[in-house]
Amino acid sequence: MELKVLGCHGGETAQHRTTSFLVDGRLALDAGATTAMLTLEEQMALDAVVVSHAHLDHVRDLASLADNRCQGAARPLVIAGTAATIRALKDHFFNNVLWPDFTNIPLVGGGGATVELKVLEPEVAQEVAGYSLKAVLVSHTIESAGIVVSRDGAALAFSGDTGPTERFWEVLKETPGLRAVLQEVSFPNELEWLAKVSGHHTPSTLERELLKFTRKDIPWLMFHIKPSCQAKVERELSKLHEDRLELLSLGDEFVL
Ligand SMILES: [Zn+2]
Ligand SMILES: [Zn+2]
């Protein structure tokens, strides 16, 4: 699998983009920068977007992506997520108020609706766009899922937004072919109270997660640092002296 970083921050500035990753040019994990960072042609090449949860920094570009694809894509875009996430997209996003309901707007060139929504049952592997996706509920302020993406014997795990959690790590211990974990960290240690009420990690709470999943051969690719806290969080992460941690930058590419 080829992984590309489209957005890896917990906020946006001219130099920062919100959460979005691209797998093999076909599957997006979250849509925080899916149109901001992809050409029209690349947007048309997508088969599916799997969404960890409904917060705007993870779904925002679904609006412009659906709009662009309506006029140019040859097939519907599948948007997959757990039940509460799909419900929130129906009720609050593609609701004909905030944005048109693209599940009822046909592709201009034919081929079906612009968007198809697909519910992922937690901890049941489901096939989407040629990948096996397994959602695992994590710990955030609203329903949020980590996602395990598998194909051809290789797997990639994506934590979504989460604070300290248990089940995600148990599932990863049983995941064959795991190559990397995309793991969130958001605030510096001095803002642990804010991380706690908002369902996020600090380097200090992350240190305890590292003890729950101890395989040394799996890199943890870190995303979701708040732009205003970047330098402090990076300093605190380096003080953990943990070789597994790798900070992501926009445009980074990995072959897993
Ligand atoms: Zn969130
Ligand atoms: Zn977020």
Coordinates of C-alpha atoms and ligand atoms in Angstrom, one line a residue:
M1 CA 0.0 0.0 0.0
E2 CA 1.1 3.5 -0.7
L3 CA 0.3 6.1 1.9
K4 CA 0.4 9.9 1.2
V5 CA -0.2 12.6 3.8
L6 CA -2.6 15.2 2.6
G7 CA -3.3 16.7 6.0
C8 CA -1.8 15.9 9.4
H9 CA -2.6 18.8 11.7
G10 CA -5.3 19.5 14.3
G11 CA -6.0 22.9 12.8
E12 CA -5.5 25.0 9.7
T13 CA -3.2 27.8 8.6
A14 CA -1.4 28.6 5.3
Q15 CA 1.1 25.9 6.3
H16 CA -1.1 23.4 8.1
R17 CA -3.9 21.1 6.8
T18 CA -6.5 19.1 8.8
T19 CA -6.6 15.3 8.9
S20 CA -6.6 13.5 5.6
F21 CA -4.5 10.6 4.2
L22 CA -4.6 8.9 0.8
V23 CA -4.0 5.2 0.2
D24 CA -3.0 4.1 -3.3
G25 CA -4.6 7.2 -4.8
R26 CA -8.0 5.4 -4.3
L27 CA -9.0 5.5 -0.7
A28 CA -9.0 8.6 1.5
L29 CA -8.9 8.3 5.3
D30 CA -10.8 11.4 6.5
A31 CA -11.5 14.4 4.4
G32 CA -9.8 17.4 6.1
A33 CA -7.7 18.3 3.1
T34 CA -8.9 16.0 0.3
T35 CA -9.7 18.8 -2.2
A36 CA -7.2 21.3 -0.7
M37 CA -4.3 18.9 -1.6
L38 CA -5.6 17.0 -4.7
T39 CA -5.9 18.0 -8.3
L40 CA -9.3 17.5 -10.0
E41 CA -8.0 14.4 -11.7
E42 CA -6.9 12.9 -8.4
Q43 CA -10.2 13.7 -6.9
M44 CA -12.0 11.9 -9.7
A45 CA -9.7 8.8 -9.2
L46 CA -11.0 8.3 -5.6
D47 CA -13.2 5.3 -5.0
A48 CA -14.1 5.9 -1.3
V49 CA -13.5 8.0 1.7
V50 CA -13.6 6.4 5.1
V51 CA -14.4 8.9 7.9
S52 CA -13.3 8.3 11.5
H53 CA -15.9 10.7 13.0
A54 CA -18.1 13.6 12.1
H55 CA -16.1 16.5 13.4
L56 CA -15.6 19.2 10.7
D57 CA -11.8 19.0 10.6
H58 CA -12.3 15.4 9.4
V59 CA -15.2 15.8 7.0
R60 CA -15.0 19.4 5.7
D61 CA -13.7 18.6 2.2
L62 CA -16.5 16.1 1.5
A63 CA -18.5 19.2 0.5
S64 CA -16.2 20.4 -2.3
L65 CA -15.3 16.8 -3.2
A66 CA -18.9 15.8 -3.8
D67 CA -19.5 19.0 -5.7
N68 CA -16.5 18.5 -8.0
R69 CA -17.3 14.9 -8.6
C70 CA -20.9 15.5 -9.5
Q71 CA -19.7 17.2 -12.7
G72 CA -16.7 14.9 -13.5
A73 CA -16.7 11.5 -11.9
A74 CA -17.7 8.3 -13.6
R75 CA -18.9 6.5 -10.5
P76 CA -20.4 7.3 -7.1
L77 CA -18.0 8.2 -4.2
V78 CA -18.5 5.8 -1.3
I79 CA -18.4 7.5 2.1
A80 CA -18.0 5.0 4.9
G81 CA -18.2 5.4 8.6
T82 CA -19.8 4.0 11.7
A83 CA -23.6 4.5 12.2
A84 CA -23.4 7.7 14.3
T85 CA -21.0 9.3 11.8
I86 CA -23.1 8.5 8.8
R87 CA -26.2 9.7 10.7
A88 CA -24.5 13.0 11.4
L89 CA -23.5 13.5 7.8
K90 CA -27.1 12.9 6.7
D91 CA -28.7 15.1 9.4
H92 CA -26.1 18.0 9.6
F93 CA -24.0 18.0 6.4
F94 CA -25.6 16.7 3.3
N95 CA -29.0 17.9 4.6
N96 CA -30.0 20.4 1.8
V97 CA -29.4 23.3 4.2
L98 CA -25.7 23.4 5.0
W99 CA -24.9 21.6 1.8
P100 CA -27.0 19.8 -0.9
D101 CA -27.9 16.1 -0.4
F102 CA -25.5 14.6 -2.9
T103 CA -26.8 11.1 -2.2
N104 CA -29.9 12.3 -4.2
I105 CA -28.0 14.2 -6.9
P106 CA -27.0 12.1 -10.0
L107 CA -23.6 12.3 -11.6
V108 CA -23.9 14.6 -14.6
G109 CA -22.4 12.0 -16.9
G110 CA -24.6 9.2 -15.6
G111 CA -23.5 6.2 -13.4
G112 CA -25.6 6.7 -10.3
A113 CA -25.8 9.1 -7.4
T114 CA -22.8 11.4 -6.6
V115 CA -22.4 10.0 -3.1
E116 CA -23.2 6.6 -1.5
L117 CA -23.1 6.4 2.3
K118 CA -22.1 3.1 3.8
V119 CA -22.3 2.1 7.5
L120 CA -19.4 0.2 9.0
E121 CA -20.3 -2.2 11.8
P122 CA -17.7 -1.9 14.6
E123 CA -15.1 -4.7 14.5
V124 CA -16.6 -6.4 11.4
A125 CA -14.3 -6.4 8.4
Q126 CA -16.1 -5.0 5.5
E127 CA -15.0 -4.6 1.9
V128 CA -14.9 -1.1 0.5
A129 CA -13.3 -0.2 -2.8
G130 CA -11.2 -3.4 -2.8
Y131 CA -9.9 -2.9 0.8
S132 CA -11.0 -4.6 4.0
L133 CA -12.0 -2.0 6.5
K134 CA -12.4 -2.7 10.2
A135 CA -13.7 0.1 12.4
V136 CA -12.9 0.0 16.1
L137 CA -14.6 2.5 18.4
V138 CA -12.2 4.7 20.3
S139 CA -12.5 7.4 23.0
H140 CA -13.5 10.9 21.8
T141 CA -16.3 13.4 22.6
I142 CA -18.6 11.9 19.9
E143 CA -18.6 8.5 18.3
S144 CA -15.1 8.1 16.7
A145 CA -13.6 5.1 15.2
G146 CA -10.1 3.9 14.6
I147 CA -9.9 2.2 11.2
V148 CA -7.8 -0.8 10.2
V149 CA -7.2 -0.9 6.4
S150 CA -6.0 -4.2 4.9
R151 CA -5.2 -5.3 1.4
D152 CA -3.0 -8.1 -0.1
G153 CA -1.7 -9.1 3.3
A154 CA -0.6 -5.6 4.4
A155 CA -2.5 -3.5 7.0
L156 CA -2.4 0.1 8.1
A157 CA -4.1 1.3 11.3
F158 CA -5.5 4.9 11.7
S159 CA -6.5 6.0 15.3
G160 CA -9.0 8.7 14.3
D161 CA -9.4 11.3 17.1
T162 CA -9.0 9.7 20.5
G163 CA -7.8 10.0 24.0
P164 CA -6.6 7.0 26.0
T165 CA -8.3 3.8 24.7
E166 CA -8.1 0.0 25.0
R167 CA -9.9 -2.0 22.4
F168 CA -8.0 -0.4 19.5
W169 CA -4.7 -1.8 20.7
E170 CA -6.2 -5.3 21.4
V171 CA -7.5 -5.4 17.8
L172 CA -4.1 -4.3 16.5
K173 CA -2.4 -7.1 18.4
E174 CA -4.5 -9.6 16.3
T175 CA -4.1 -7.8 13.0
P176 CA -1.9 -9.7 10.5
G177 CA 0.5 -7.8 8.3
L178 CA 0.3 -4.6 10.3
R179 CA 2.9 -2.1 8.9
A180 CA 2.2 1.2 10.6
V181 CA -0.2 3.1 13.0
L182 CA -1.3 6.6 12.2
Q183 CA -1.7 8.0 15.8
E184 CA -3.1 11.2 17.0
V185 CA -1.5 13.6 19.5
S186 CA -2.9 17.1 19.9
F187 CA -1.9 19.2 22.9
P188 CA 1.3 19.7 25.1
N189 CA 1.4 18.2 28.6
E190 CA 0.5 21.5 30.3
L191 CA -2.9 21.3 28.5
E192 CA -3.7 17.8 29.6
W193 CA -7.0 19.1 31.1
L194 CA -8.0 20.3 27.6
A195 CA -6.9 17.1 26.0
K196 CA -9.0 15.2 28.5
V197 CA -12.2 17.2 28.0
S198 CA -11.8 17.2 24.2
G199 CA -10.9 13.5 23.9
H200 CA -7.3 13.9 22.6
H201 CA -3.7 13.0 23.6
T202 CA -0.7 14.8 25.0
P203 CA 2.8 13.3 24.9
S204 CA 2.3 12.3 28.5
T205 CA -0.9 10.3 27.9
L206 CA 0.6 8.9 24.7
E207 CA 3.5 7.5 26.7
R208 CA 1.0 5.2 28.5
E209 CA -0.5 4.1 25.1
L210 CA 2.9 3.1 24.0
L211 CA 2.9 0.5 26.8
K212 CA -0.3 -1.0 25.6
F213 CA 1.1 -1.9 22.2
T214 CA 4.8 -2.7 22.5
R215 CA 5.7 -4.1 19.1
K216 CA 9.0 -2.4 18.2
D217 CA 8.8 -3.0 14.5
I218 CA 5.6 -0.9 13.9
P219 CA 6.2 2.9 13.4
W220 CA 3.7 5.3 15.0
L221 CA 3.1 8.1 12.4
M222 CA 2.0 11.1 14.5
F223 CA -0.7 13.5 13.3
H224 CA -3.3 16.1 14.7
I225 CA -0.9 18.4 16.6
K226 CA -2.5 21.8 17.0
P227 CA -0.6 24.4 15.0
S228 CA -0.1 26.8 17.9
C229 CA 1.3 24.0 20.0
Q230 CA 3.5 22.4 17.4
A231 CA 7.0 23.3 18.8
K232 CA 6.1 22.3 22.3
V233 CA 4.5 19.0 21.4
E234 CA 7.4 18.1 19.2
R235 CA 9.8 18.8 22.1
E236 CA 7.9 16.8 24.5
L237 CA 7.6 13.9 22.1
S238 CA 11.3 13.8 21.5
K239 CA 11.8 13.7 25.3
L240 CA 10.0 10.3 25.3
H241 CA 13.1 8.9 23.6
E242 CA 10.8 6.5 21.7
D243 CA 12.2 5.3 18.3
R244 CA 8.8 4.3 17.1
L245 CA 7.4 7.8 16.9
E246 CA 7.7 9.6 13.6
L247 CA 6.2 13.1 13.0
L248 CA 4.4 13.6 9.8
S249 CA 4.7 16.5 7.3
L250 CA 2.4 17.4 4.5
G251 CA 3.2 15.5 1.3
D252 CA 5.1 12.6 3.1
E253 CA 4.8 9.3 1.3
F254 CA 5.3 5.8 2.5
V255 CA 5.2 2.4 0.9
L256 CA 3.8 -0.1 3.4
Ligands
ZN1 ZN -12.7 15.2 16.7
ZN2 ZN -9.8 16.4 14.8

